[in-house]
C-alpha positions as YAML, in Angstrom:
chain: A
units: angstrom
residues:
- id: 1
  name: MET
  ca: [-0.01, -0.02, 0.03]
- id: 2
  name: GLY
  ca: [3.15, 2.34, 0.42]
- id: 3
  name: GLY
  ca: [2.04, 3.94, 3.65]
- id: 4
  name: SER
  ca: [4.75, 4.93, 6.02]
- id: 5
  name: ASN
  ca: [3.08, 6.88, 8.56]
- id: 6
  name: CYS
  ca: [1.23, 4.56, 11.14]
- id: 7
  name: VAL
  ca: [-1.44, 5.97, 13.21]
- id: 8
  name: LEU
  ca: [-3.60, 4.43, 15.97]
- id: 9
  name: VAL
  ca: [-7.30, 5.13, 14.96]
- id: 10
  name: ILE
  ca: [-9.13, 2.98, 17.28]
- id: 11
  name: GLN
  ca: [-8.70, 0.11, 19.68]
- id: 12
  name: LYS
  ca: [-11.88, -1.49, 20.70]
- id: 13
  name: GLN
  ca: [-13.43, -4.71, 21.85]
- id: 14
  name: LEU
  ca: [-14.83, -6.58, 18.94]
- id: 15
  name: PHE
  ca: [-18.47, -7.66, 18.91]
- id: 16
  name: PHE
  ca: [-20.35, -10.34, 16.94]
- id: 17
  name: SER
  ca: [-21.47, -7.58, 14.30]
- id: 18
  name: ASP
  ca: [-17.63, -6.51, 13.76]
- id: 19
  name: VAL
  ca: [-16.65, -10.25, 12.96]
- id: 20
  name: ASN
  ca: [-19.84, -11.70, 11.44]
- id: 21
  name: PRO
  ca: [-18.75, -12.91, 7.82]
- id: 22
  name: GLN
  ca: [-22.16, -11.84, 6.45]
- id: 23
  name: ALA
  ca: [-21.84, -8.27, 7.79]
- id: 24
  name: SER
  ca: [-18.34, -7.64, 6.22]
- id: 25
  name: ARG
  ca: [-17.88, -4.59, 8.34]
- id: 26
  name: LEU
  ca: [-15.95, -3.26, 11.36]
- id: 27
  name: LEU
  ca: [-17.84, -0.42, 12.97]
- id: 28
  name: ILE
  ca: [-15.48, 2.51, 13.97]
- id: 29
  name: PRO
  ca: [-17.79, 4.84, 16.05]
- id: 30
  name: PHE
  ca: [-16.50, 8.49, 15.25]
- id: 31
  name: SER
  ca: [-16.61, 9.49, 18.99]
- id: 32
  name: GLN
  ca: [-14.31, 6.46, 19.63]
- id: 33
  name: VAL
  ca: [-11.61, 7.66, 17.08]
- id: 34
  name: GLU
  ca: [-8.40, 8.23, 18.76]
- id: 35
  name: SER
  ca: [-7.16, 11.10, 16.25]
- id: 36
  name: HIS
  ca: [-9.41, 12.53, 13.40]
- id: 37
  name: GLU
  ca: [-6.11, 13.70, 11.59]
- id: 38
  name: PHE
  ca: [-5.49, 10.37, 10.16]
- id: 39
  name: LEU
  ca: [-6.86, 11.07, 6.23]
- id: 40
  name: ASN
  ca: [-5.30, 13.56, 4.20]
- id: 41
  name: GLU
  ca: [-7.58, 15.81, 1.92]
- id: 42
  name: SER
  ca: [-7.73, 13.48, -1.18]
- id: 43
  name: GLU
  ca: [-8.64, 10.54, 1.15]
- id: 44
  name: VAL
  ca: [-11.30, 12.62, 2.63]
- id: 45
  name: GLU
  ca: [-12.64, 13.77, -0.81]
- id: 46
  name: ARG
  ca: [-12.83, 10.13, -1.98]
- id: 47
  name: LEU
  ca: [-14.66, 8.94, 0.97]
- id: 48
  name: LYS
  ca: [-17.27, 11.73, 0.83]
- id: 49
  name: ASN
  ca: [-17.52, 10.65, -2.93]
- id: 50
  name: LYS
  ca: [-18.53, 6.89, -1.60]
- id: 51
  name: GLU
  ca: [-15.12, 5.48, -2.84]
- id: 52
  name: ALA
  ca: [-13.33, 3.08, -0.80]
- id: 53
  name: ILE
  ca: [-9.52, 3.58, 0.34]
- id: 54
  name: LYS
  ca: [-7.35, 0.46, 0.81]
- id: 55
  name: ALA
  ca: [-6.02, 0.71, 4.31]
- id: 56
  name: CYS
  ca: [-3.94, -1.63, 6.61]
- id: 57
  name: LEU
  ca: [-5.46, -3.18, 9.70]
- id: 58
  name: VAL
  ca: [-3.11, -4.41, 12.31]
- id: 59
  name: GLU
  ca: [-4.60, -7.59, 14.11]
- id: 60
  name: PRO
  ca: [-4.01, -8.22, 17.78]
- id: 61
  name: SER
  ca: [-1.45, -10.79, 16.48]
- id: 62
  name: MET
  ca: [0.27, -7.91, 14.65]
- id: 63
  name: GLU
  ca: [-0.78, -9.43, 11.25]
- id: 64
  name: GLU
  ca: [-1.54, -7.17, 8.74]
- id: 65
  name: THR
  ca: [-4.66, -7.39, 6.87]
- id: 66
  name: GLU
  ca: [-5.71, -5.05, 3.77]
- id: 67
  name: ILE
  ca: [-8.96, -3.68, 4.00]
- id: 68
  name: ASN
  ca: [-11.27, -1.39, 1.94]
- id: 69
  name: PHE
  ca: [-12.19, 1.53, 4.14]
- id: 70
  name: LYS
  ca: [-15.41, 3.18, 3.28]
- id: 71
  name: TRP
  ca: [-17.58, 6.13, 5.37]
- id: 72
  name: TRP
  ca: [-21.00, 5.19, 6.04]
- id: 73
  name: ASP
  ca: [-23.36, 7.84, 7.60]
- id: 74
  name: MET
  ca: [-24.72, 5.93, 10.80]
- id: 75
  name: ARG
  ca: [-26.62, 8.65, 12.33]
- id: 76
  name: LYS
  ca: [-29.99, 7.60, 13.49]
- id: 77
  name: ASN
  ca: [-32.92, 9.63, 12.28]
- id: 78
  name: SER
  ca: [-35.39, 10.72, 15.14]
...
């Protein structure tokens, strides 16, 4: 992927919905993100345009997994 600036985005307990193969997603609540400065302007624009960004997920075993990072608006309508 060519990245050189590793940043801790979130560290969380995984729930069934995070590891369910049918869901194919890992929920990252905005309020739990360690730093919101981990994307550059180009990446933010791509996410706003509903495009995926290839990212590296570091497993607890320190194994690296390539993922497709997408932004989903999860706000609840009242």
